[in-house]
PDB file of C-alpha atoms in Angstrom:
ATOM      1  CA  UNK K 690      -8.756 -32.307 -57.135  1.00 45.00           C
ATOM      2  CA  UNK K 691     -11.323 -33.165 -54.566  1.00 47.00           C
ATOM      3  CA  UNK K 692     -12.454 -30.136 -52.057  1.00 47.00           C
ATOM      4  CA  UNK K 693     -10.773 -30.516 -48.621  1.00 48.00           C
ATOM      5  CA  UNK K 694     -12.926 -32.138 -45.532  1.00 46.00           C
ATOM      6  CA  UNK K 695     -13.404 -29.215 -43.341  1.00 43.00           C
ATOM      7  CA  UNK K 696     -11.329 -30.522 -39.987  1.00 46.00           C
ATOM      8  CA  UNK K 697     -13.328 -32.145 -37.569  1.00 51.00           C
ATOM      9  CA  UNK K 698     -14.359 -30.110 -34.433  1.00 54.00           C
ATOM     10  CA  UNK K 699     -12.213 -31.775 -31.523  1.00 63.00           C
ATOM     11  CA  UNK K 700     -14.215 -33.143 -28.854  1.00 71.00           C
ATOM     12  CA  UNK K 701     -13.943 -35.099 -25.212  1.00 77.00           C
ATOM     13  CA  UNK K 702     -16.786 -37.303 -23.901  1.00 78.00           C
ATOM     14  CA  UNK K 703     -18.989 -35.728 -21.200  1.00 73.00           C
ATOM     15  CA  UNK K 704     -17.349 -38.414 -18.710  1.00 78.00           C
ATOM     16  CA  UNK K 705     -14.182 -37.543 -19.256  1.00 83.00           C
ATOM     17  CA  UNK K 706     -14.735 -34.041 -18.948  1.00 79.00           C
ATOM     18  CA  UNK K 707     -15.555 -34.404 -15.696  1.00 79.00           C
ATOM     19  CA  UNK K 708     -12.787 -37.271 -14.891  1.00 85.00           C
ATOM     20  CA  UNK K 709     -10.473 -34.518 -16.321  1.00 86.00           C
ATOM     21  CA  UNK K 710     -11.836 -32.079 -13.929  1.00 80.00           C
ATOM     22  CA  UNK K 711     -11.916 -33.758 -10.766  1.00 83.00           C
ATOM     23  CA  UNK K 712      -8.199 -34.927 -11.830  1.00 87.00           C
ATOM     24  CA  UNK K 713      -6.967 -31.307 -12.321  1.00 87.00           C
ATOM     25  CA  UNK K 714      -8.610 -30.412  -8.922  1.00 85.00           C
ATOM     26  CA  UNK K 715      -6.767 -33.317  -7.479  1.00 90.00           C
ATOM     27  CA  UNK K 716      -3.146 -32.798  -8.649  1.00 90.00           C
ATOM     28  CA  UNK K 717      -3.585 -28.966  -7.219  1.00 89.00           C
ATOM     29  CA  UNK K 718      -4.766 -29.775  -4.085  1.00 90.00           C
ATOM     30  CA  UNK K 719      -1.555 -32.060  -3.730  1.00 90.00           C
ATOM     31  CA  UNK K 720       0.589 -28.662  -4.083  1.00 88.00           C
ATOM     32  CA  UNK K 721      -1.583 -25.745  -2.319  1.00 87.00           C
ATOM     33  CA  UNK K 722      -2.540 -27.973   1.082  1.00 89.00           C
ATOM     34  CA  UNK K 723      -0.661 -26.145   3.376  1.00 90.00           C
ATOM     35  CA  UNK K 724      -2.039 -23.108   1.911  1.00 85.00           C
ATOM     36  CA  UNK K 725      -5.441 -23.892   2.787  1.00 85.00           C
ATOM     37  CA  UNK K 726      -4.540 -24.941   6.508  1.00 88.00           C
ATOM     38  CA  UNK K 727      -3.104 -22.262   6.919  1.00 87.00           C
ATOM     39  CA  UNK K 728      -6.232 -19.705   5.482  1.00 82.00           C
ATOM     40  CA  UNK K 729      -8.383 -22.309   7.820  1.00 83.00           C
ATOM     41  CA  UNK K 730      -6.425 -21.550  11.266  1.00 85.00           C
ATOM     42  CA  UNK K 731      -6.647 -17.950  10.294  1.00 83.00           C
ATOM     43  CA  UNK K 732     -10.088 -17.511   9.489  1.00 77.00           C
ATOM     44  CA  UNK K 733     -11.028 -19.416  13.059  1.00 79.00           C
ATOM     45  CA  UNK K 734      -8.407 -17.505  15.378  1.00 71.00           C
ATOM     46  CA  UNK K 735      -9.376 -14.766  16.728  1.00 60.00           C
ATOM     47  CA  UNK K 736      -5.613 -12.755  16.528  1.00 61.00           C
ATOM     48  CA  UNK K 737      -4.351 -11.082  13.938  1.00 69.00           C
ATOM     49  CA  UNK K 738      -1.338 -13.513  13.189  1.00 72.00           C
ATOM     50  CA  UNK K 739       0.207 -13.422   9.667  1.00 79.00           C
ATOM     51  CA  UNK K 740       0.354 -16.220   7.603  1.00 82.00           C
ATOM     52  CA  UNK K 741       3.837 -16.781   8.203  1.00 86.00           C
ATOM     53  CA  UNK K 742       3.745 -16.496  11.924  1.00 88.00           C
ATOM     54  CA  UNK K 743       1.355 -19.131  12.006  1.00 87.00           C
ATOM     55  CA  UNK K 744       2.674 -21.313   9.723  1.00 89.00           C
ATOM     56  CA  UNK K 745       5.506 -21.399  11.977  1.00 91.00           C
ATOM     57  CA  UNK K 746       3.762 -21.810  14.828  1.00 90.00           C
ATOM     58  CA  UNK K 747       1.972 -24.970  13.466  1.00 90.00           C
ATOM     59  CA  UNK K 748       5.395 -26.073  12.062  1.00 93.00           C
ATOM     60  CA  UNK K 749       6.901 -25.524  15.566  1.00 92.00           C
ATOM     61  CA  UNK K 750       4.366 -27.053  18.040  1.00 89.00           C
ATOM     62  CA  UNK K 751       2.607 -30.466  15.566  1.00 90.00           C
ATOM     63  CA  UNK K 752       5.702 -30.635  12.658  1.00 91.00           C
ATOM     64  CA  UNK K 753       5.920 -29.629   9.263  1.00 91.00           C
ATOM     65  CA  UNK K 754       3.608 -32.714   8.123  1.00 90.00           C
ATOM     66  CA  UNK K 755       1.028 -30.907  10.206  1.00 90.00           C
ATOM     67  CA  UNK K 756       1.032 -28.380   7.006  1.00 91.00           C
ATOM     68  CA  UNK K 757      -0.635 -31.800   5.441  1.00 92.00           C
ATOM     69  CA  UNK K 758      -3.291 -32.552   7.820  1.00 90.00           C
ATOM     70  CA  UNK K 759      -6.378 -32.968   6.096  1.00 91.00           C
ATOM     71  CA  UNK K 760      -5.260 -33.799   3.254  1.00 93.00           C
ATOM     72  CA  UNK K 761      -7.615 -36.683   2.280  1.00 93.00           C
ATOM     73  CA  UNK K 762     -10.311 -34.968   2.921  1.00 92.00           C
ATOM     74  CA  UNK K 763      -9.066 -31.895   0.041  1.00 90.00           C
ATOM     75  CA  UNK K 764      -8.264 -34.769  -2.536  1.00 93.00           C
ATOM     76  CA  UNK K 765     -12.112 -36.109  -1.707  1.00 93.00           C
ATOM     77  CA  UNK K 766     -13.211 -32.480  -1.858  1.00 89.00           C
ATOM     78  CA  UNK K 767     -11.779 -32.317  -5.446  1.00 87.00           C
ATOM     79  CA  UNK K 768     -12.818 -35.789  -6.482  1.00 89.00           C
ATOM     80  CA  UNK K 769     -16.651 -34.335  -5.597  1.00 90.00           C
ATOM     81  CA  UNK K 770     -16.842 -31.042  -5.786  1.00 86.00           C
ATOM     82  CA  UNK K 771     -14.328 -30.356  -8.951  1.00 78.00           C
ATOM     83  CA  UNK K 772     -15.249 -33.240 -10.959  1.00 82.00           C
ATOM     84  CA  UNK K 773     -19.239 -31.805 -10.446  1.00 85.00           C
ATOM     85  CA  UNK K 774     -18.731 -28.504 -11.319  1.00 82.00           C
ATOM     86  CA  UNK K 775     -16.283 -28.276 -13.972  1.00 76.00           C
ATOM     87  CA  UNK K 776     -18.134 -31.190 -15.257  1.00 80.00           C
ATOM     88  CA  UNK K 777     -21.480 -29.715 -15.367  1.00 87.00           C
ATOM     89  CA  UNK K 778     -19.681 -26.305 -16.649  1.00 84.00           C
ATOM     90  CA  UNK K 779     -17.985 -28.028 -19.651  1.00 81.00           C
ATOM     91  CA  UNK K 780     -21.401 -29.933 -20.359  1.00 86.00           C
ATOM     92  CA  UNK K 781     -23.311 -26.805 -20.154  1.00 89.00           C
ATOM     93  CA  UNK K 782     -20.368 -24.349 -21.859  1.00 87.00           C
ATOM     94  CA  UNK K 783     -20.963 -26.860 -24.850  1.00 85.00           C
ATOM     95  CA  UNK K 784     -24.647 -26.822 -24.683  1.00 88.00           C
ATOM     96  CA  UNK K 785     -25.136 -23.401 -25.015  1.00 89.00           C
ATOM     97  CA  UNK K 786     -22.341 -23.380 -28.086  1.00 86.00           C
ATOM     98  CA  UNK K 787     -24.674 -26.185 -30.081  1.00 86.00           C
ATOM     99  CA  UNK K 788     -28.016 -24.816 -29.232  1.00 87.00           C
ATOM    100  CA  UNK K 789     -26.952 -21.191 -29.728  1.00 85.00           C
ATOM    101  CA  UNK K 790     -24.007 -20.866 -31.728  1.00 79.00           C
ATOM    102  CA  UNK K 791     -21.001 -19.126 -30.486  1.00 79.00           C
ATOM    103  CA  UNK K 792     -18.953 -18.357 -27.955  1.00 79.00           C
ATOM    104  CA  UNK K 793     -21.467 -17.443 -24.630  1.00 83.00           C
ATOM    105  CA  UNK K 794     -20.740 -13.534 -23.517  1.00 80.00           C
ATOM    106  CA  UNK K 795     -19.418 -12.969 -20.217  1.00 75.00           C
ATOM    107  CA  UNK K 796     -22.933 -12.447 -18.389  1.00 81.00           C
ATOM    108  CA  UNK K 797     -23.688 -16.078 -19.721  1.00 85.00           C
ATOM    109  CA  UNK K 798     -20.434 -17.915 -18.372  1.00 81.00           C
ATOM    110  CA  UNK K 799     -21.185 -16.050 -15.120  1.00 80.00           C
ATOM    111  CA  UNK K 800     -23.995 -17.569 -15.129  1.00 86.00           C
ATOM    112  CA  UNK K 801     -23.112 -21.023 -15.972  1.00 86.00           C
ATOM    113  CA  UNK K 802     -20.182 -21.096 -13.806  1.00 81.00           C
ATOM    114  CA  UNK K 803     -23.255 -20.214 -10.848  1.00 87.00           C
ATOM    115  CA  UNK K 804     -25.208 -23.029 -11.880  1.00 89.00           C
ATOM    116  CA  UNK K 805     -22.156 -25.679 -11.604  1.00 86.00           C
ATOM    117  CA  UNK K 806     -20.899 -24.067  -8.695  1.00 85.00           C
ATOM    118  CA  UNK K 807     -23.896 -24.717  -6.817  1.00 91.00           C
ATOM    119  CA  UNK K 808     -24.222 -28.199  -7.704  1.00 91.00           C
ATOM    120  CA  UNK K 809     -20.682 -29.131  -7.010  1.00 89.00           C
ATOM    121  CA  UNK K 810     -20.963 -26.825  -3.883  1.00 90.00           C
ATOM    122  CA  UNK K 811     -24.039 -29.718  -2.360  1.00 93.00           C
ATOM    123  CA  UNK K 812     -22.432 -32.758  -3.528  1.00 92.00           C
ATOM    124  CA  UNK K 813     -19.228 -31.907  -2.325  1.00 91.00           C
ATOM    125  CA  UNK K 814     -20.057 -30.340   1.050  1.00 92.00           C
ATOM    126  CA  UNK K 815     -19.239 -33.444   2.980  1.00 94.00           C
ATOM    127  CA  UNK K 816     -15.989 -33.279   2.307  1.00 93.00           C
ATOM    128  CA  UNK K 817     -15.597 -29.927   3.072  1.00 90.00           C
ATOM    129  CA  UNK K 818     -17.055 -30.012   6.398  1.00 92.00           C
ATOM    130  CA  UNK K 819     -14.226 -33.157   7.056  1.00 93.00           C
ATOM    131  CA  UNK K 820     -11.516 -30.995   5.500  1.00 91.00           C
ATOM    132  CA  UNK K 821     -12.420 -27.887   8.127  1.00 89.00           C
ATOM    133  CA  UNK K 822     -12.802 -29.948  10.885  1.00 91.00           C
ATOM    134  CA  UNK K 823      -9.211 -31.775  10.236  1.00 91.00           C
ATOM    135  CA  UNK K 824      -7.415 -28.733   9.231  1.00 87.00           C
ATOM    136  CA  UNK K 825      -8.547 -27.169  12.516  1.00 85.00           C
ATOM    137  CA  UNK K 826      -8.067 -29.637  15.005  1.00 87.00           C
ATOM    138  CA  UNK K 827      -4.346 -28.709  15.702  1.00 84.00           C
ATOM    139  CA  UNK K 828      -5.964 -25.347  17.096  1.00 81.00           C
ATOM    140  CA  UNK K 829      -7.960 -26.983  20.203  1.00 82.00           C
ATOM    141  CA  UNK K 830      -6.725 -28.129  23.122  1.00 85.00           C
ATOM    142  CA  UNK K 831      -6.078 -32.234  23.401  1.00 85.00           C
ATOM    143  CA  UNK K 832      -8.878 -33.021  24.822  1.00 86.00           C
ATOM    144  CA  UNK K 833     -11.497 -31.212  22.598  1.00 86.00           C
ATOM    145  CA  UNK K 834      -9.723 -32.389  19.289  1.00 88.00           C
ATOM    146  CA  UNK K 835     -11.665 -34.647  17.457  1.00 89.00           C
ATOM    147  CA  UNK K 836      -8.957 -36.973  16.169  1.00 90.00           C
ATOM    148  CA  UNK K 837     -10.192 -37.979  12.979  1.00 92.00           C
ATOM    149  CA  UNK K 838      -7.635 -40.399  11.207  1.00 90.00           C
ATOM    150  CA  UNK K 839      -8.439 -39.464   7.553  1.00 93.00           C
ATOM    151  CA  UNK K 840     -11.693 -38.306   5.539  1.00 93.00           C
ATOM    152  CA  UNK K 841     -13.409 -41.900   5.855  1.00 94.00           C
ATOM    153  CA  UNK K 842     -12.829 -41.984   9.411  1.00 95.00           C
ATOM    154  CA  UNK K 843     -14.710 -38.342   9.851  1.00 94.00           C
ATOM    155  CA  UNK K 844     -17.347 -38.817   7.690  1.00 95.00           C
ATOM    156  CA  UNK K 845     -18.263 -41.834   9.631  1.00 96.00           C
ATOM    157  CA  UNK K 846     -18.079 -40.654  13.022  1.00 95.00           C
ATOM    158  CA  UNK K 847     -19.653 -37.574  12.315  1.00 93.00           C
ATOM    159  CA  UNK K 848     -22.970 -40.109  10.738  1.00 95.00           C
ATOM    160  CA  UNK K 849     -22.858 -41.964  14.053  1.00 94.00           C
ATOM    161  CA  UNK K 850     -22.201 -39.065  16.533  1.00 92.00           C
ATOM    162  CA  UNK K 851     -23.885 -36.410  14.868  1.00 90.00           C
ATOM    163  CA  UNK K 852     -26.552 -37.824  12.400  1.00 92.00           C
ATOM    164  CA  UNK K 853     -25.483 -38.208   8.721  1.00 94.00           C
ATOM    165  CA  UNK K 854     -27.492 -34.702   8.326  1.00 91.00           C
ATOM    166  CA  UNK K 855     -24.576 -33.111   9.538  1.00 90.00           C
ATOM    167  CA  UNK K 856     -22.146 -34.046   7.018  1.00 93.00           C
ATOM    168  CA  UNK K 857     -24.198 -31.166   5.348  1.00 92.00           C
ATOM    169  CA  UNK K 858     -23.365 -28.677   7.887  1.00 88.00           C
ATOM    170  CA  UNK K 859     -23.058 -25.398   6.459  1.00 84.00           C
ATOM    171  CA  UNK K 860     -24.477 -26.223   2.898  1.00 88.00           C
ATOM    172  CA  UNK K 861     -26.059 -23.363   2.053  1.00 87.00           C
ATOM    173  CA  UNK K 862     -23.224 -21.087   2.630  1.00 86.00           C
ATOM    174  CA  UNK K 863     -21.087 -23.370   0.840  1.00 86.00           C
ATOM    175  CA  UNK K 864     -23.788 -23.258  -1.964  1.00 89.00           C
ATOM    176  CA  UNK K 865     -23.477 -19.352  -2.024  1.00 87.00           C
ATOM    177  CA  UNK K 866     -19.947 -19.733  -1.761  1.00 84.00           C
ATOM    178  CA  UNK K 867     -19.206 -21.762  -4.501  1.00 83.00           C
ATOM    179  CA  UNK K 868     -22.007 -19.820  -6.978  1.00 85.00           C
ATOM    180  CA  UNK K 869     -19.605 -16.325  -6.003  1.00 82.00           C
ATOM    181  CA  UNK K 870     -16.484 -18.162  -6.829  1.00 79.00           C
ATOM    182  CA  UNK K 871     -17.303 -19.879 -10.284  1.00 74.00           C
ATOM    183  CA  UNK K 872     -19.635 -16.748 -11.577  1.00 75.00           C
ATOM    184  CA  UNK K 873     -16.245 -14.881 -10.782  1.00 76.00           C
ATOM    185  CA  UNK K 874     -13.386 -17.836 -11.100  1.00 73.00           C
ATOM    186  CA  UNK K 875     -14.709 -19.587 -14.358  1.00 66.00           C
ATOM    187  CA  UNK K 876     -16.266 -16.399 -16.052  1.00 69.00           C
ATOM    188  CA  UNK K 877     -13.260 -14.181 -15.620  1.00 80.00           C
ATOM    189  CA  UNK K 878     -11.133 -17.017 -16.916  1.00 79.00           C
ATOM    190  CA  UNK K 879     -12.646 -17.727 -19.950  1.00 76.00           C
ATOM    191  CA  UNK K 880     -12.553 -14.090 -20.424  1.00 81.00           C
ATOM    192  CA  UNK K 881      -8.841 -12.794 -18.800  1.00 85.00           C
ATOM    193  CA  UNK K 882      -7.930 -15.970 -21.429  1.00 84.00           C
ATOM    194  CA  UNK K 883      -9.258 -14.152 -24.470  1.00 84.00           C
ATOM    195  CA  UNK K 884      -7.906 -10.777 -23.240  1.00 86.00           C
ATOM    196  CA  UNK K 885      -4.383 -12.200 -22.994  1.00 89.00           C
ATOM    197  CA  UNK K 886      -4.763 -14.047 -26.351  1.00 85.00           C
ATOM    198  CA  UNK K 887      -2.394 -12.287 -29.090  1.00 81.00           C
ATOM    199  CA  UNK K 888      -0.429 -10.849 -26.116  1.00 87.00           C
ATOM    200  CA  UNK K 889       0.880 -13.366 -24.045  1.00 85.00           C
ATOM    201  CA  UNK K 890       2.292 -16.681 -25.783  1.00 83.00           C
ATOM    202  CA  UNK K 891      -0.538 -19.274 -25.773  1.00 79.00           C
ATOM    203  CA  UNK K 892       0.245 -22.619 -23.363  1.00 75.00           C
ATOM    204  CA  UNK K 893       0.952 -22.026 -19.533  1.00 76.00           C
ATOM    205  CA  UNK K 894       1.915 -18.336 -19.607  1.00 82.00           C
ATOM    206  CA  UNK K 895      -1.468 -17.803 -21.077  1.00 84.00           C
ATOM    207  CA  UNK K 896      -3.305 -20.092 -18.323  1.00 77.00           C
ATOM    208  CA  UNK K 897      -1.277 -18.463 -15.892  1.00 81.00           C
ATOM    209  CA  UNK K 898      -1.774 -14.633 -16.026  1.00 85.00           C
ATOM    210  CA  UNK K 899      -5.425 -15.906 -16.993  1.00 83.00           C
ATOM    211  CA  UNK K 900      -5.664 -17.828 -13.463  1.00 78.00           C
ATOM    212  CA  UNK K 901      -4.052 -15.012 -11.104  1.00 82.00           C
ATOM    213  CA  UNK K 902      -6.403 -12.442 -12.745  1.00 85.00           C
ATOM    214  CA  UNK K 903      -9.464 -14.772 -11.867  1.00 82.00           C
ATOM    215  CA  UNK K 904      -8.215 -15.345  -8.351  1.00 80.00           C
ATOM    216  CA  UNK K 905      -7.743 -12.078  -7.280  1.00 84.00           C
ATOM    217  CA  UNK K 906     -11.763 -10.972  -8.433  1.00 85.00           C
ATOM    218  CA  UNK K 907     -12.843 -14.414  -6.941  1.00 83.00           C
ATOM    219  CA  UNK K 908     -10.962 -13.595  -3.763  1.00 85.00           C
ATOM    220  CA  UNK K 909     -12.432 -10.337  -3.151  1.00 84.00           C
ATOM    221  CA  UNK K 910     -15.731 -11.323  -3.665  1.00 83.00           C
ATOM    222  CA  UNK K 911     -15.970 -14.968  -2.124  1.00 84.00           C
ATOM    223  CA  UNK K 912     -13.764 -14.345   1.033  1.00 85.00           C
ATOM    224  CA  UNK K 913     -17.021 -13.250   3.178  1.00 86.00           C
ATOM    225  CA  UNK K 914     -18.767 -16.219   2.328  1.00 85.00           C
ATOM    226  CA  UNK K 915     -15.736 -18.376   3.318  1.00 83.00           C
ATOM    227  CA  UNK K 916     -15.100 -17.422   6.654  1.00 84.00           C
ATOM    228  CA  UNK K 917     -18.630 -17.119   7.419  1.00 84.00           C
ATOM    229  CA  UNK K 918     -18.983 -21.148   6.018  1.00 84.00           C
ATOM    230  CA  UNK K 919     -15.894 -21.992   7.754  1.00 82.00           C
ATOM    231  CA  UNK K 920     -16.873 -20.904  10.866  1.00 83.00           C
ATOM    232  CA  UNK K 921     -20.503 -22.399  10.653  1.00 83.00           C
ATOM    233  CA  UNK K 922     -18.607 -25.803   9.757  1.00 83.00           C
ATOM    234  CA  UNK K 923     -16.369 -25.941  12.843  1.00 79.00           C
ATOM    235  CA  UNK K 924     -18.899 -24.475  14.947  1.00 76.00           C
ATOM    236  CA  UNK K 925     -19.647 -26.895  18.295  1.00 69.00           C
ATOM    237  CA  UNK K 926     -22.861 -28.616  18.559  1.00 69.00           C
ATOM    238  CA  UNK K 927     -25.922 -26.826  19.054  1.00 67.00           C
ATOM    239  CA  UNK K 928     -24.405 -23.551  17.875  1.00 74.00           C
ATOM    240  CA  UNK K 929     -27.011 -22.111  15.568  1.00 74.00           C
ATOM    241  CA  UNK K 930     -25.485 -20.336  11.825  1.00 75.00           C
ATOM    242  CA  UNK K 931     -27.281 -17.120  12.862  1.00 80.00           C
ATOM    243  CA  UNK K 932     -25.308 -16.832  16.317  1.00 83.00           C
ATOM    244  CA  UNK K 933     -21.730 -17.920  14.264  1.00 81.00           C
ATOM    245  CA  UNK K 934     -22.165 -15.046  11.890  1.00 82.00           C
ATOM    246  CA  UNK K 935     -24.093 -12.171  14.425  1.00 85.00           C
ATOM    247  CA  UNK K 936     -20.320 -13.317  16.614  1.00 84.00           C
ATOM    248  CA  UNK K 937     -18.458 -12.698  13.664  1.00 83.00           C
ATOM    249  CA  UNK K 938     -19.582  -9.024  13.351  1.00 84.00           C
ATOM    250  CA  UNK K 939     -19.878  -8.192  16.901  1.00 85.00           C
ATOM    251  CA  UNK K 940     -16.726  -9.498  18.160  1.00 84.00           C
ATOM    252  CA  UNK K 941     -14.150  -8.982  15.185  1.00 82.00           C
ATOM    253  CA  UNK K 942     -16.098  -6.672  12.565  1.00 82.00           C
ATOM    254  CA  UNK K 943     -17.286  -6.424   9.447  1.00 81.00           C
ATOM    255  CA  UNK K 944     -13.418  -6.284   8.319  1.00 79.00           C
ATOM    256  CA  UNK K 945     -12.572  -9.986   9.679  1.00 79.00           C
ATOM    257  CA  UNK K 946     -14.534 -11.273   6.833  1.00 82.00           C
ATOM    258  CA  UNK K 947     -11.373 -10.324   5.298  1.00 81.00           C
ATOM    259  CA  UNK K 948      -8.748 -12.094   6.909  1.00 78.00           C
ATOM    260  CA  UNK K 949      -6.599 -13.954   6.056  1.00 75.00           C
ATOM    261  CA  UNK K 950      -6.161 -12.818   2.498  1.00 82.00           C
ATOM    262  CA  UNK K 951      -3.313 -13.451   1.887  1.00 80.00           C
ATOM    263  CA  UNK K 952      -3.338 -16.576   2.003  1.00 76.00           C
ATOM    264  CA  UNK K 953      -6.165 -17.102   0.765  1.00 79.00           C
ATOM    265  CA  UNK K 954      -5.755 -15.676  -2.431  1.00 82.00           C
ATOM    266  CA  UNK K 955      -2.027 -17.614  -2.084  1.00 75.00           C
ATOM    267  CA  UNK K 956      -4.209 -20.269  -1.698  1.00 76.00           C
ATOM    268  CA  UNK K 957      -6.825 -19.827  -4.636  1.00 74.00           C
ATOM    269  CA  UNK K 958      -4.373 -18.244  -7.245  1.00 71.00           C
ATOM    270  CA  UNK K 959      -2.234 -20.977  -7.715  1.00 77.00           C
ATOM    271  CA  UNK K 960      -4.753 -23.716  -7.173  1.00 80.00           C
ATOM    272  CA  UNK K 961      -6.787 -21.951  -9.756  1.00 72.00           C
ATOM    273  CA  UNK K 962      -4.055 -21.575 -12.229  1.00 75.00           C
ATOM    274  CA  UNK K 963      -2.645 -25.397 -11.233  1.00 83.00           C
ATOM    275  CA  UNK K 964      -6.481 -27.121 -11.894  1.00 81.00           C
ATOM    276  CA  UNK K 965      -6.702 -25.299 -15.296  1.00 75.00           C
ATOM    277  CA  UNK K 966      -2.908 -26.195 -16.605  1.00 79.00           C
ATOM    278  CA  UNK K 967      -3.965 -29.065 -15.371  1.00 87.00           C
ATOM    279  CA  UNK K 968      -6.553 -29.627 -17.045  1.00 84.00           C
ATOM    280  CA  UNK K 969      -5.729 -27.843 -20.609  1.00 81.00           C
ATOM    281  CA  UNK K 970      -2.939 -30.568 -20.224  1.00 85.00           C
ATOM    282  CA  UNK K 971      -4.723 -33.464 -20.164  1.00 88.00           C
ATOM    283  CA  UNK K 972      -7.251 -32.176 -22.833  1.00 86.00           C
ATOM    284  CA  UNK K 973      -3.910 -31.849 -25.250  1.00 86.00           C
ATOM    285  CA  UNK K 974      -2.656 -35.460 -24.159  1.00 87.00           C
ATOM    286  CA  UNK K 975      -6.506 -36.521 -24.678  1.00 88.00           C
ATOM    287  CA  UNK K 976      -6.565 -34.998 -28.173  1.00 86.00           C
ATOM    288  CA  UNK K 977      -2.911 -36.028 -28.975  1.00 83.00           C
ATOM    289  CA  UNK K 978      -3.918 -39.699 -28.491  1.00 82.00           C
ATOM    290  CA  UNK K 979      -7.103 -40.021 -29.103  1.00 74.00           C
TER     291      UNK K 979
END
């Protein structure tokens, strides 16, 4: 008898990987929305509303598809800075298995989920300066809201009133940002996934308790950052980053760069464990079919 054909090792096109990633980002963002409004309005008032109470309040005084506003602007977010930076993760996650051999150690998926982070961060700050200013409009009075229809409509008017440099408002916090949140969202993933393996029953349950373990660290470490970005992005024109953050700490403290965690993390958990079921589903589907 012949010797067995060791099984081939299963593999998705680089393209895909990052069609698959933006995808995943995508269907999430469809179910968490109203999460991230609501971490948005907190992080710019200056009260110390809960999540609930202002929920309600939005609900009560712009309707409950208020809780939606924005909305294009998170799906372009996704479809930018997702598809980038789980792409370029995946890419570089395989790279290092070929050149190296092995599984990378923790340090090293830090480090490449810092490196795809960043990238993702600059091409998809655009988007994310849209998505703050939409999600906060419903905050200002009528006449200082800025009206923007959808995520095409801001981008443009923000080129033509603003200078197309400013659709990069706030990049290099975002940059930081998003280099804190993969080193601690995709590295503590990939390893909260092998600590669960053997204990938990692989398939969802294991992407799940995987996912809420990776974004509670990433939400104590990259909630700073994100108010401090947030604020720079809404900021009015003229206001220099410098005088957004020295605000921050005079006015409110060094513990506002806190607020709004619950939601937040409300926010991030199950967005974070959505975009990787998602994802881990349509690698099975890919490998099923293809």
């Amino acid at each position: 008898m012949p010797p067995k054909e060791p099984p081939k090792e299963r593999y998705i096109p680089n393209a895909l990987k990052f069609a698959f990633g933006g995808g995943a980002g995508m269907a999430a963002t469809c179910v968490v929305q109203p999460l991230d409004l609501i971490k948005t309005r907190m992080q710019l008032g200056g009260g110390n509303l809960s999540s609930f109470k202002v929920a309600s309040e939005i609900i009560a005084k712009e309707g409950f598809f208020a809780l939606y506003t924005g909305l294009s602007a998170g799906l372009l977010r996704q479809a930018t800075y997702t598809t980038s930076r789980l792409g370029v993760y995946n890419w570089l996650f395989d790279s290092y298995k070929q050149n190296y051999g092995g599984t990378p150690g923790f340090g090293i998926k830090a480090a490449l989920g810092v490196a795809a982070g960043s990238v993702g961060a600059f091409v998809g700050t655009p988007a994310e300066v849209a998505l703050i200013r939409m999600t906060a409009d419903g905050r200002l009075p009528k006449e200082q809201r800025r009206n923007y229809k959808n995520v095409v409509d801001a981008i443009l008017r923000i080129i033509k009133e603003e200078g197309v440099l400013k659709l990069w408002r706030g990049a290099t916090p975002t940059v930081i940002r998003a280099m804190v949140v993969n080193a601690a969202q995709l590295g503590t993933y990939s390893q909260a996934r092998e600590w669960f393996v053997g204990i938990v029953p692989d398939g969802i349950q294991l992407h799940f308790c995987a996912s809420m373990v990776s974004g509670l660290v990433t939400t104590i470490a990259s909630m700073p950052v994100d108010i401090i970005k947030t604020r720079i992005q809404n900021a009015a024109k003229g206001q220099s980053q410098l005088s957004v953050v020295t605000s921050i700490l005079r006015n409110e403290g060094v513990f506002s760069l806190w607020k709004g965690f619950l939601p937040y993390y409300t926010r991030l958990g199950p967005h974070t464990v959505l975009t990787f079921i998602f994802l881990e589903q349509l690698n099975t589907v890919y490998f099923k079919f293809y």
